[in-house]
PDB file of N, CA and C in Angstrom:
ATOM      1  N   MET A   1     108.331  31.107  93.037  1.00 71.00           N
ATOM      2  CA  MET A   1     107.900  30.674  91.740  1.00 71.00           C
ATOM      3  C   MET A   1     106.410  31.241  91.702  1.00 71.00           C
ATOM      4  N   ALA A   2     106.130  31.834  90.469  1.00 81.00           N
ATOM      5  CA  ALA A   2     104.850  32.302  90.225  1.00 81.00           C
ATOM      6  C   ALA A   2     103.894  31.224  89.818  1.00 81.00           C
ATOM      7  N   ILE A   3     102.590  31.428  90.081  1.00 79.00           N
ATOM      8  CA  ILE A   3     101.600  30.483  89.640  1.00 79.00           C
ATOM      9  C   ILE A   3     101.345  30.576  88.274  1.00 79.00           C
ATOM     10  N   GLN A   4     101.290  29.442  87.531  1.00 79.00           N
ATOM     11  CA  GLN A   4     101.253  29.461  86.013  1.00 79.00           C
ATOM     12  C   GLN A   4      99.702  29.070  85.803  1.00 79.00           C
ATOM     13  N   GLY A   5      98.964  29.824  85.042  1.00 75.00           N
ATOM     14  CA  GLY A   5      97.659  29.356  84.622  1.00 75.00           C
ATOM     15  C   GLY A   5      96.616  29.912  85.672  1.00 75.00           C
ATOM     16  N   PRO A   6      95.415  29.400  85.447  1.00 77.00           N
ATOM     17  CA  PRO A   6      94.301  29.885  86.454  1.00 77.00           C
ATOM     18  C   PRO A   6      94.476  29.340  87.843  1.00 77.00           C
ATOM     19  N   ILE A   7      94.053  29.983  88.725  1.00 84.00           N
ATOM     20  CA  ILE A   7      94.017  29.484  90.232  1.00 84.00           C
ATOM     21  C   ILE A   7      92.861  28.591  90.341  1.00 84.00           C
ATOM     22  N   PRO A   8      93.078  27.368  90.691  1.00 86.00           N
ATOM     23  CA  PRO A   8      91.943  26.412  90.941  1.00 86.00           C
ATOM     24  C   PRO A   8      91.109  26.787  92.141  1.00 86.00           C
ATOM     25  N   ILE A   9      89.908  27.149  92.057  1.00 92.00           N
ATOM     26  CA  ILE A   9      89.000  27.431  93.123  1.00 92.00           C
ATOM     27  C   ILE A   9      87.651  26.976  92.868  1.00 92.00           C
ATOM     28  N   GLY A  10      86.958  26.406  93.784  1.00 93.00           N
ATOM     29  CA  GLY A  10      85.617  25.906  93.606  1.00 93.00           C
ATOM     30  C   GLY A  10      84.516  26.924  93.693  1.00 93.00           C
ATOM     31  N   PHE A  11      83.426  26.777  93.072  1.00 92.00           N
ATOM     32  CA  PHE A  11      82.281  27.653  93.133  1.00 92.00           C
ATOM     33  C   PHE A  11      81.781  27.865  94.606  1.00 92.00           C
ATOM     34  N   ASP A  12      81.807  26.763  95.301  1.00 93.00           N
ATOM     35  CA  ASP A  12      81.398  26.760  96.702  1.00 93.00           C
ATOM     36  C   ASP A  12      82.275  27.597  97.557  1.00 93.00           C
ATOM     37  N   GLN A  13      83.559  27.787  97.230  1.00 94.00           N
ATOM     38  CA  GLN A  13      84.496  28.612  98.049  1.00 94.00           C
ATOM     39  C   GLN A  13      84.163  30.079  97.676  1.00 94.00           C
ATOM     40  N   VAL A  14      83.822  30.407  96.416  1.00 91.00           N
ATOM     41  CA  VAL A  14      83.581  31.861  96.173  1.00 91.00           C
ATOM     42  C   VAL A  14      82.120  32.226  96.641  1.00 91.00           C
ATOM     43  N   PHE A  15      81.122  31.419  96.332  1.00 91.00           N
ATOM     44  CA  PHE A  15      79.701  31.693  96.758  1.00 91.00           C
ATOM     45  C   PHE A  15      79.245  30.578  97.614  1.00 91.00           C
ATOM     46  N   PRO A  16      79.580  30.575  98.881  1.00 92.00           N
ATOM     47  CA  PRO A  16      79.101  29.432  99.710  1.00 92.00           C
ATOM     48  C   PRO A  16      77.593  29.377  99.955  1.00 92.00           C
ATOM     49  N   HIS A  17      76.956  30.554  99.637  1.00 92.00           N
ATOM     50  CA  HIS A  17      75.424  30.574  99.773  1.00 92.00           C
ATOM     51  C   HIS A  17      74.808  30.603  98.385  1.00 92.00           C
ATOM     52  N   GLY A  18      75.566  30.384  97.311  1.00 92.00           N
ATOM     53  CA  GLY A  18      75.016  30.408  96.018  1.00 92.00           C
ATOM     54  C   GLY A  18      75.108  31.817  95.477  1.00 92.00           C
ATOM     55  N   CYS A  19      74.443  32.044  94.298  1.00 92.00           N
ATOM     56  CA  CYS A  19      74.411  33.369  93.638  1.00 92.00           C
ATOM     57  C   CYS A  19      73.292  33.368  92.722  1.00 92.00           C
ATOM     58  N   TYR A  20      72.830  34.591  92.414  1.00 91.00           N
ATOM     59  CA  TYR A  20      71.831  34.858  91.392  1.00 91.00           C
ATOM     60  C   TYR A  20      72.306  35.483  90.122  1.00 91.00           C
ATOM     61  N   ALA A  21      72.088  35.092  88.954  1.00 93.00           N
ATOM     62  CA  ALA A  21      72.436  35.835  87.677  1.00 93.00           C
ATOM     63  C   ALA A  21      71.495  36.975  87.644  1.00 93.00           C
ATOM     64  N   VAL A  22      72.076  38.087  87.444  1.00 93.00           N
ATOM     65  CA  VAL A  22      71.281  39.392  87.428  1.00 93.00           C
ATOM     66  C   VAL A  22      71.436  40.187  86.032  1.00 93.00           C
ATOM     67  N   GLY A  23      72.217  39.519  85.144  1.00 92.00           N
ATOM     68  CA  GLY A  23      72.461  40.070  83.836  1.00 92.00           C
ATOM     69  C   GLY A  23      72.355  39.058  82.713  1.00 92.00           C
ATOM     70  N   GLU A  24      72.679  39.406  81.562  1.00 95.00           N
ATOM     71  CA  GLU A  24      72.594  38.487  80.379  1.00 95.00           C
ATOM     72  C   GLU A  24      73.926  37.869  80.193  1.00 95.00           C
ATOM     73  N   VAL A  25      74.013  36.641  79.730  1.00 96.00           N
ATOM     74  CA  VAL A  25      75.142  36.004  79.378  1.00 96.00           C
ATOM     75  C   VAL A  25      75.772  36.553  78.157  1.00 96.00           C
ATOM     76  N   GLU A  26      77.023  37.057  78.190  1.00 96.00           N
ATOM     77  CA  GLU A  26      77.593  37.652  76.923  1.00 96.00           C
ATOM     78  C   GLU A  26      79.028  37.120  76.689  1.00 96.00           C
ATOM     79  N   GLN A  27      79.407  37.118  75.436  1.00 96.00           N
ATOM     80  CA  GLN A  27      80.783  36.856  75.176  1.00 96.00           C
ATOM     81  C   GLN A  27      81.751  37.964  75.644  1.00 96.00           C
ATOM     82  N   VAL A  28      82.911  37.612  76.006  1.00 95.00           N
ATOM     83  CA  VAL A  28      83.898  38.572  76.489  1.00 95.00           C
ATOM     84  C   VAL A  28      84.670  39.135  75.226  1.00 95.00           C
ATOM     85  N   LYS A  29      84.659  40.397  75.005  1.00 94.00           N
ATOM     86  CA  LYS A  29      85.480  40.932  73.916  1.00 94.00           C
ATOM     87  C   LYS A  29      86.894  41.046  74.248  1.00 94.00           C
ATOM     88  N   ASP A  30      87.816  40.826  73.222  1.00 94.00           N
ATOM     89  CA  ASP A  30      89.210  40.906  73.366  1.00 94.00           C
ATOM     90  C   ASP A  30      89.412  42.290  72.743  1.00 94.00           C
ATOM     91  N   PHE A  31      89.631  43.360  73.630  1.00 89.00           N
ATOM     92  CA  PHE A  31      89.727  44.660  73.193  1.00 89.00           C
ATOM     93  C   PHE A  31      91.062  44.897  72.539  1.00 89.00           C
ATOM     94  N   ASP A  32      92.048  44.207  72.953  1.00 88.00           N
ATOM     95  CA  ASP A  32      93.490  44.361  72.398  1.00 88.00           C
ATOM     96  C   ASP A  32      93.489  43.735  70.941  1.00 88.00           C
ATOM     97  N   ALA A  33      92.816  42.748  70.649  1.00 88.00           N
ATOM     98  CA  ALA A  33      92.950  42.052  69.302  1.00 88.00           C
ATOM     99  C   ALA A  33      91.798  42.638  68.378  1.00 88.00           C
ATOM    100  N   SER A  34      90.786  43.318  68.935  1.00 87.00           N
ATOM    101  CA  SER A  34      89.680  43.900  68.060  1.00 87.00           C
ATOM    102  C   SER A  34      90.192  45.123  67.366  1.00 87.00           C
ATOM    103  N   ALA A  35      89.681  45.377  66.113  1.00 86.00           N
ATOM    104  CA  ALA A  35      90.144  46.516  65.337  1.00 86.00           C
ATOM    105  C   ALA A  35      88.846  47.235  64.974  1.00 86.00           C
ATOM    106  N   SER A  36      88.913  48.394  64.445  1.00 84.00           N
ATOM    107  CA  SER A  36      87.809  49.196  64.113  1.00 84.00           C
ATOM    108  C   SER A  36      86.860  48.367  63.204  1.00 84.00           C
ATOM    109  N   GLY A  37      85.658  48.246  63.666  1.00 85.00           N
ATOM    110  CA  GLY A  37      84.661  47.512  62.901  1.00 85.00           C
ATOM    111  C   GLY A  37      84.737  45.942  62.829  1.00 85.00           C
ATOM    112  N   ARG A  38      85.797  45.471  63.635  1.00 90.00           N
ATOM    113  CA  ARG A  38      85.992  44.071  63.628  1.00 90.00           C
ATOM    114  C   ARG A  38      86.171  43.643  65.081  1.00 90.00           C
ATOM    115  N   THR A  39      85.100  42.911  65.606  1.00 92.00           N
ATOM    116  CA  THR A  39      85.168  42.405  66.935  1.00 92.00           C
ATOM    117  C   THR A  39      85.829  41.023  67.137  1.00 92.00           C
ATOM    118  N   VAL A  40      86.735  40.880  68.029  1.00 94.00           N
ATOM    119  CA  VAL A  40      87.398  39.621  68.256  1.00 94.00           C
ATOM    120  C   VAL A  40      86.952  39.242  69.726  1.00 94.00           C
ATOM    121  N   TYR A  41      86.513  37.990  69.923  1.00 95.00           N
ATOM    122  CA  TYR A  41      86.160  37.586  71.286  1.00 95.00           C
ATOM    123  C   TYR A  41      87.297  36.812  71.969  1.00 95.00           C
ATOM    124  N   ALA A  42      87.384  37.010  73.232  1.00 95.00           N
ATOM    125  CA  ALA A  42      88.387  36.480  74.069  1.00 95.00           C
ATOM    126  C   ALA A  42      88.281  34.996  74.145  1.00 95.00           C
ATOM    127  N   LYS A  43      89.476  34.382  74.206  1.00 95.00           N
ATOM    128  CA  LYS A  43      89.484  32.806  74.372  1.00 95.00           C
ATOM    129  C   LYS A  43      90.309  32.468  75.579  1.00 95.00           C
ATOM    130  N   ASP A  44      90.042  31.384  76.312  1.00 91.00           N
ATOM    131  CA  ASP A  44      90.786  31.020  77.447  1.00 91.00           C
ATOM    132  C   ASP A  44      92.193  30.600  77.071  1.00 91.00           C
ATOM    133  N   LYS A  45      93.139  31.070  77.812  1.00 86.00           N
ATOM    134  CA  LYS A  45      94.561  30.915  77.445  1.00 86.00           C
ATOM    135  C   LYS A  45      94.996  29.454  77.585  1.00 86.00           C
ATOM    136  N   THR A  46      94.332  28.796  78.510  1.00 84.00           N
ATOM    137  CA  THR A  46      94.672  27.337  78.680  1.00 84.00           C
ATOM    138  C   THR A  46      93.941  26.309  77.672  1.00 84.00           C
ATOM    139  N   THR A  47      92.637  26.574  77.514  1.00 90.00           N
ATOM    140  CA  THR A  47      91.869  25.641  76.734  1.00 90.00           C
ATOM    141  C   THR A  47      91.535  26.076  75.335  1.00 90.00           C
ATOM    142  N   GLY A  48      91.651  27.407  75.022  1.00 94.00           N
ATOM    143  CA  GLY A  48      91.310  27.921  73.693  1.00 94.00           C
ATOM    144  C   GLY A  48      89.905  28.109  73.533  1.00 94.00           C
ATOM    145  N   GLU A  49      88.912  27.777  74.511  1.00 96.00           N
ATOM    146  CA  GLU A  49      87.527  28.015  74.474  1.00 96.00           C
ATOM    147  C   GLU A  49      87.121  29.453  74.559  1.00 96.00           C
ATOM    148  N   LEU A  50      86.053  29.744  73.937  1.00 97.00           N
ATOM    149  CA  LEU A  50      85.532  31.146  74.087  1.00 97.00           C
ATOM    150  C   LEU A  50      85.194  31.425  75.601  1.00 97.00           C
ATOM    151  N   VAL A  51      85.302  32.650  75.888  1.00 96.00           N
ATOM    152  CA  VAL A  51      85.093  33.090  77.391  1.00 96.00           C
ATOM    153  C   VAL A  51      83.731  33.862  77.410  1.00 96.00           C
ATOM    154  N   TRP A  52      83.020  33.474  78.322  1.00 97.00           N
ATOM    155  CA  TRP A  52      81.606  34.131  78.533  1.00 97.00           C
ATOM    156  C   TRP A  52      81.509  34.762  79.888  1.00 97.00           C
ATOM    157  N   GLN A  53      80.657  35.828  80.134  1.00 96.00           N
ATOM    158  CA  GLN A  53      80.513  36.426  81.329  1.00 96.00           C
ATOM    159  C   GLN A  53      79.084  36.764  81.695  1.00 96.00           C
ATOM    160  N   VAL A  54      78.764  36.801  82.985  1.00 95.00           N
ATOM    161  CA  VAL A  54      77.417  37.139  83.544  1.00 95.00           C
ATOM    162  C   VAL A  54      77.571  37.815  84.839  1.00 95.00           C
ATOM    163  N   ALA A  55      76.896  38.947  84.997  1.00 94.00           N
ATOM    164  CA  ALA A  55      76.869  39.618  86.385  1.00 94.00           C
ATOM    165  C   ALA A  55      76.026  38.747  87.259  1.00 94.00           C
ATOM    166  N   VAL A  56      76.541  38.542  88.577  1.00 92.00           N
ATOM    167  CA  VAL A  56      75.876  37.868  89.533  1.00 92.00           C
ATOM    168  C   VAL A  56      75.719  38.551  90.857  1.00 92.00           C
ATOM    169  N   MET A  57      74.790  38.174  91.634  1.00 91.00           N
ATOM    170  CA  MET A  57      74.651  38.755  93.031  1.00 91.00           C
ATOM    171  C   MET A  57      74.870  37.510  94.051  1.00 91.00           C
ATOM    172  N   ASP A  58      75.746  37.806  94.938  1.00 90.00           N
ATOM    173  CA  ASP A  58      76.086  36.863  95.955  1.00 90.00           C
ATOM    174  C   ASP A  58      74.866  36.667  96.908  1.00 90.00           C
ATOM    175  N   GLN A  59      74.220  35.487  96.952  1.00 90.00           N
ATOM    176  CA  GLN A  59      73.101  35.126  97.816  1.00 90.00           C
ATOM    177  C   GLN A  59      73.372  35.475  99.253  1.00 90.00           C
ATOM    178  N   GLY A  60      74.520  35.227  99.734  1.00 85.00           N
ATOM    179  CA  GLY A  60      74.795  35.433 101.123  1.00 85.00           C
ATOM    180  C   GLY A  60      74.740  36.834 101.439  1.00 85.00           C
ATOM    181  N   ARG A  61      75.267  37.758 100.546  1.00 69.00           N
ATOM    182  CA  ARG A  61      75.210  39.289 100.759  1.00 69.00           C
ATOM    183  C   ARG A  61      73.641  39.787 100.514  1.00 69.00           C
ATOM    184  N   ALA A  62      73.092  39.161  99.526  1.00 62.00           N
ATOM    185  CA  ALA A  62      71.721  39.511  99.208  1.00 62.00           C
ATOM    186  C   ALA A  62      70.718  39.185 100.407  1.00 62.00           C
ATOM    187  N   ALA A  63      70.969  38.078 101.087  1.00 65.00           N
ATOM    188  CA  ALA A  63      70.218  37.713 102.252  1.00 65.00           C
ATOM    189  C   ALA A  63      70.379  38.622 103.369  1.00 65.00           C
ATOM    190  N   GLN A  64      71.501  39.305 103.381  1.00 70.00           N
ATOM    191  CA  GLN A  64      71.785  40.273 104.532  1.00 70.00           C
ATOM    192  C   GLN A  64      71.351  41.762 104.049  1.00 70.00           C
ATOM    193  N   GLY A  65      70.647  41.842 102.965  1.00 64.00           N
ATOM    194  CA  GLY A  65      70.182  43.091 102.509  1.00 64.00           C
ATOM    195  C   GLY A  65      71.214  44.061 101.824  1.00 64.00           C
ATOM    196  N   GLU A  66      72.442  43.454 101.490  1.00 57.00           N
ATOM    197  CA  GLU A  66      73.358  44.326 100.894  1.00 57.00           C
ATOM    198  C   GLU A  66      73.377  44.131  99.396  1.00 57.00           C
ATOM    199  N   GLU A  67      73.707  45.073  98.577  1.00 57.00           N
ATOM    200  CA  GLU A  67      73.736  44.820  97.088  1.00 57.00           C
ATOM    201  C   GLU A  67      75.274  44.641  96.879  1.00 57.00           C
ATOM    202  N   ALA A  68      75.623  43.603  96.282  1.00 51.00           N
ATOM    203  CA  ALA A  68      76.976  43.306  95.882  1.00 51.00           C
ATOM    204  C   ALA A  68      77.052  42.468  94.546  1.00 51.00           C
ATOM    205  N   GLU A  69      77.451  43.154  93.526  1.00 53.00           N
ATOM    206  CA  GLU A  69      77.545  42.506  92.268  1.00 53.00           C
ATOM    207  C   GLU A  69      78.928  41.991  92.062  1.00 53.00           C
ATOM    208  N   GLU A  70      79.060  40.795  91.522  1.00 55.00           N
ATOM    209  CA  GLU A  70      80.262  40.192  91.338  1.00 55.00           C
ATOM    210  C   GLU A  70      80.475  39.982  89.669  1.00 55.00           C
ATOM    211  N   GLY A  71      81.613  40.075  89.205  1.00 54.00           N
ATOM    212  CA  GLY A  71      81.845  39.769  87.765  1.00 54.00           C
ATOM    213  C   GLY A  71      83.224  39.947  87.515  1.00 54.00           C
ATOM    214  N   PRO A  72      83.620  39.965  86.233  1.00 55.00           N
ATOM    215  CA  PRO A  72      84.959  40.088  85.732  1.00 55.00           C
ATOM    216  C   PRO A  72      85.547  41.381  86.262  1.00 55.00           C
ATOM    217  N   GLY A  73      86.639  41.170  86.937  1.00 49.00           N
ATOM    218  CA  GLY A  73      87.385  42.499  87.550  1.00 49.00           C
ATOM    219  C   GLY A  73      86.750  42.905  88.818  1.00 49.00           C
ATOM    220  N   ARG A  74      85.612  42.387  89.338  1.00 48.00           N
ATOM    221  CA  ARG A  74      84.954  42.793  90.549  1.00 48.00           C
ATOM    222  C   ARG A  74      84.883  41.648  91.456  1.00 48.00           C
ATOM    223  N   ARG A  75      86.012  40.976  91.783  1.00 42.00           N
ATOM    224  CA  ARG A  75      85.851  39.789  92.647  1.00 42.00           C
ATOM    225  C   ARG A  75      86.365  40.131  94.055  1.00 42.00           C
TER     226      ARG A  75
END
């Protein structure tokens, strides 16, 4: 049986040492629904709320001197 909906995971599981925001908070564009000159923003499939994104740096990796950005599609 396939998982339906988002996978429940806590912030502490993903970033046990915390994280830094390194970019601006932006609305996620729905490129499939957008048309020429008309931007449509993505909505959460479960709640219908608008989806936002921000690039972050994992504090655990930053403390080790590594550059590691996390964000949509780069998990």
